[in-house]
Amino acid sequence: MNLQHFSINNPPASLSPKASLGGAENMLMITTRRNRRGARPMDGKVSPIKDALSGDGFHKAKTAYEHLKTVTPVFTPSLKEAIAQCILAYERETGHLIPPAYRKRIVRDLAGQTAQPQWQTNKQERLKAALWIFDRLAAASSAPEAVNQMACVLAMLETYAANRLQLIPEGFSLDPTPLRLTEPVQETVKGIPILVSYGIRHVSLFNRQGAVQIQCLPEHLRGADYQQRSQIPGVVILHKADAAGQSFW
């Protein structure tokens, strides 16, 4: 898999090697399942699965995976306006429009045997734009505020993306599964309580003071030492201090 490295601080046309959504140990994406009987999302084992395409398409594994519940964004007039201004700034400063949301169904024939259908999407590009916008919002002063900011950015950006139908490449159709922030679960790293939200080849970390760090998805989710991983070059995709200017760790 050849995933482009990117920095949210630079336009997509000039991607830097600062961070990646992929990597030798991180070419994974996660889908999980909520128990139908109402158990908590993390009661069962969270199982990462390998990406099947260099975009964001993936095999539907024979083993059933369910999605974690997603965060419902709560907009305030000021937050909505701030995100709208950041979207305009993205298009002005990078020279790129918010990418349209599209996907294509791919069926490959290998050695005379038809493989399971795959979906190729541009979720990776939409995520890059979302992180660029999120990074330019005012810093948060608590974990709930930061979580809501991220959920609102994704919701607004995906609304823009779904309305850019005229920009969808030939052969692709509208992607009906928008990016959403999965409901964070509480974890403890070296005695530090944090919230962790699992995404496409990445995890979003939120601390109590409102700082945010986004890392490539670790191969083993249970007991991952996110603090130690943050010291490894290329693992951190985004680091945003809290409203007091304090870093995540």
XYZ file of C-alpha atoms in Angstrom:
249
model
C 0.000 0.000 0.000
C 1.379 3.398 -0.927
C -0.194 6.012 1.295
C 0.842 9.629 0.883
C 2.357 11.365 3.872
C 0.850 14.699 4.682
C 1.045 17.656 7.014
C -2.142 19.464 7.891
C -0.202 22.726 7.930
C 0.551 22.560 4.192
C -1.695 22.421 1.138
C -2.408 18.921 -0.210
C -0.450 19.817 -3.348
C 2.764 19.983 -1.310
C 2.465 17.181 1.158
C 5.220 16.864 3.762
C 6.550 13.731 5.516
C 5.500 15.035 8.942
C 2.793 12.452 9.450
C 0.952 9.658 7.729
C -2.340 7.834 7.882
C -0.454 4.701 6.916
C 2.907 3.112 7.681
C 4.264 -0.393 8.029
C 2.534 -1.054 11.350
C -0.336 1.298 10.796
C -1.882 0.155 7.513
C -5.009 -0.727 9.412
C -8.510 0.489 9.716
C -10.986 -0.343 12.409
C -14.632 -1.152 12.387
C -16.262 -2.390 15.542
C -19.691 -3.543 16.562
C -22.109 -2.476 19.259
C -23.731 -5.386 21.040
C -27.354 -5.717 19.999
C -28.348 -6.437 23.570
C -27.226 -3.008 24.701
C -23.774 -3.739 26.101
C -21.196 -0.990 26.089
C -19.291 -0.623 22.780
C -15.977 -1.684 24.328
C -17.319 -4.806 26.040
C -16.273 -6.936 23.069
C -12.871 -7.153 21.453
C -12.024 -4.289 19.096
C -10.509 -5.917 16.024
C -8.431 -3.941 13.502
C -8.559 -5.140 9.900
C -6.106 -4.463 7.087
C -6.955 -1.877 4.469
C -7.562 -3.466 1.098
C -6.980 -0.393 -1.072
C -4.673 2.610 -1.048
C -7.760 4.803 -0.822
C -10.326 4.075 1.839
C -12.100 1.096 0.365
C -11.999 -2.076 2.397
C -13.077 -5.675 2.294
C -16.246 -6.497 4.154
C -14.749 -9.140 6.392
C -16.595 -12.422 6.758
C -16.440 -11.841 10.487
C -19.136 -9.313 11.391
C -17.901 -5.970 12.692
C -20.201 -3.290 14.066
C -19.545 0.415 14.219
C -19.077 2.288 17.448
C -21.764 4.863 18.109
C -20.896 8.251 16.643
C -20.862 11.625 18.372
C -23.827 13.892 17.652
C -22.463 17.379 16.876
C -23.921 20.280 18.853
C -23.548 23.552 16.972
C -23.520 27.027 18.444
C -23.797 30.050 16.137
C -20.214 31.066 16.925
C -18.791 27.593 16.313
C -20.698 27.196 13.071
C -19.429 30.564 11.847
C -15.858 29.756 12.885
C -15.906 26.472 10.961
C -17.416 28.174 7.904
C -14.619 30.755 7.966
C -12.005 28.009 8.263
C -13.521 26.198 5.281
C -13.218 29.392 3.237
C -9.649 29.803 4.471
C -8.848 26.227 3.425
C -10.036 26.818 -0.115
C -8.318 30.204 -0.315
C -4.973 29.234 1.200
C -4.560 25.768 -0.306
C -6.085 26.538 -3.680
C -8.262 23.419 -3.400
C -12.019 23.108 -2.998
C -13.413 20.889 -0.289
C -13.226 17.511 -2.057
C -16.526 15.957 -3.122
C -17.579 12.749 -1.368
C -17.345 9.873 -3.803
C -16.821 6.137 -4.021
C -16.638 3.359 -6.592
C -17.367 -0.350 -6.281
C -14.490 -2.495 -7.467
C -14.685 -6.201 -8.228
C -11.414 -7.889 -9.087
C -11.040 -11.203 -10.840
C -8.022 -13.103 -9.531
C -7.046 -16.361 -11.214
C -10.538 -16.854 -12.513
C -12.109 -16.304 -9.091
C -14.135 -13.188 -8.408
C -12.917 -11.497 -5.256
C -15.225 -9.921 -2.727
C -16.332 -6.425 -3.862
C -14.431 -3.455 -2.467
C -15.268 0.227 -2.146
C -12.720 2.821 -3.202
C -13.426 6.245 -1.684
C -11.680 9.561 -1.104
C -12.252 9.625 2.670
C -8.520 10.084 3.210
C -8.528 13.364 1.282
C -11.650 14.558 3.089
C -10.025 13.729 6.423
C -6.957 15.785 5.520
C -9.191 18.787 4.847
C -11.113 18.230 8.097
C -7.923 18.155 10.180
C -6.629 21.310 8.482
C -9.849 23.078 9.455
C -9.984 21.645 12.985
C -6.396 22.733 13.667
C -7.342 26.349 12.957
C -10.286 26.530 15.350
C -9.780 28.169 18.736
C -8.268 25.742 21.249
C -10.664 23.968 23.595
C -10.657 24.150 27.397
C -12.107 20.684 28.079
C -12.390 17.260 26.495
C -16.149 17.566 25.758
C -15.541 20.882 23.975
C -12.741 19.438 21.850
C -14.786 16.326 21.013
C -17.741 18.460 19.939
C -15.504 20.705 17.815
C -14.185 17.693 15.927
C -17.664 16.236 15.452
C -18.965 19.577 14.139
C -16.045 19.999 11.713
C -16.630 16.561 10.232
C -20.381 17.143 9.952
C -20.011 20.507 8.186
C -17.232 19.363 5.891
C -19.158 16.254 4.834
C -22.198 18.403 4.085
C -20.038 20.506 1.768
C -18.542 17.343 0.240
C -21.962 15.808 -0.437
C -23.081 18.976 -2.236
C -20.137 18.990 -4.657
C -21.799 16.490 -6.973
C -20.557 18.226 -10.125
C -16.953 17.559 -9.053
C -17.314 13.779 -8.655
C -14.970 12.033 -11.120
C -16.422 9.964 -13.930
C -17.096 6.398 -12.886
C -17.633 7.317 -9.230
C -20.857 8.037 -7.351
C -21.775 9.897 -4.174
C -20.350 8.285 -1.032
C -23.385 7.758 1.231
C -21.276 6.969 4.323
C -19.895 10.269 5.640
C -16.976 10.673 8.003
C -18.163 10.827 11.596
C -16.395 10.930 14.949
C -16.854 7.647 16.794
C -17.860 7.998 20.417
C -14.644 8.191 22.489
C -13.924 5.561 25.100
C -11.959 6.247 28.267
C -8.481 4.810 28.599
C -5.602 5.393 31.012
C -2.037 5.852 29.809
C 0.566 5.862 32.609
C -2.047 7.063 35.055
C -3.328 9.789 32.724
C -7.041 9.459 31.828
C -7.745 10.237 28.176
C -10.568 9.753 25.687
C -9.839 7.748 22.541
C -11.894 7.798 19.333
C -11.090 5.200 16.654
C -11.129 6.352 13.045
C -9.903 5.326 9.590
C -6.250 4.386 10.169
C -6.000 6.869 13.036
C -6.998 7.469 16.637
C -8.079 10.827 18.065
C -6.940 11.422 21.642
C -8.514 14.029 23.955
C -7.239 14.927 27.420
C -9.240 16.537 30.223
C -7.858 20.023 29.571
C -8.961 20.047 25.917
C -5.693 19.226 24.165
C -5.952 16.923 21.155
C -3.495 14.527 19.562
C -4.183 12.396 16.514
C -1.979 9.392 15.857
C -1.722 6.644 13.284
C -3.753 3.640 14.354
C -1.644 1.212 16.421
C -1.599 -2.422 15.459
C -2.659 -3.487 18.942
C -5.381 -1.320 20.456
C -5.627 -2.846 23.903
C -3.154 -1.188 26.270
C -1.475 0.945 23.610
C 1.022 3.402 25.134
C 0.027 6.491 23.191
C 2.470 8.658 25.127
C 5.417 6.496 24.116
C 4.143 6.245 20.549
C 3.990 10.040 20.315
C 7.799 10.107 20.434
C 8.115 7.975 17.298
C 8.668 10.072 14.144
C 5.699 9.987 11.788
C 3.185 8.653 14.314
C 1.603 11.980 15.313
C -0.646 13.413 12.599
C -1.856 16.439 14.554
C -1.064 17.931 17.943
C -3.186 20.771 19.295
C -2.618 22.389 22.680
C -5.467 23.295 25.018
C -6.820 26.813 25.583
C -4.120 27.449 28.206
C -1.400 26.567 25.711
C -0.511 23.274 27.408
C 0.543 20.353 25.235
C -1.212 17.002 25.341
C 1.265 15.069 27.453
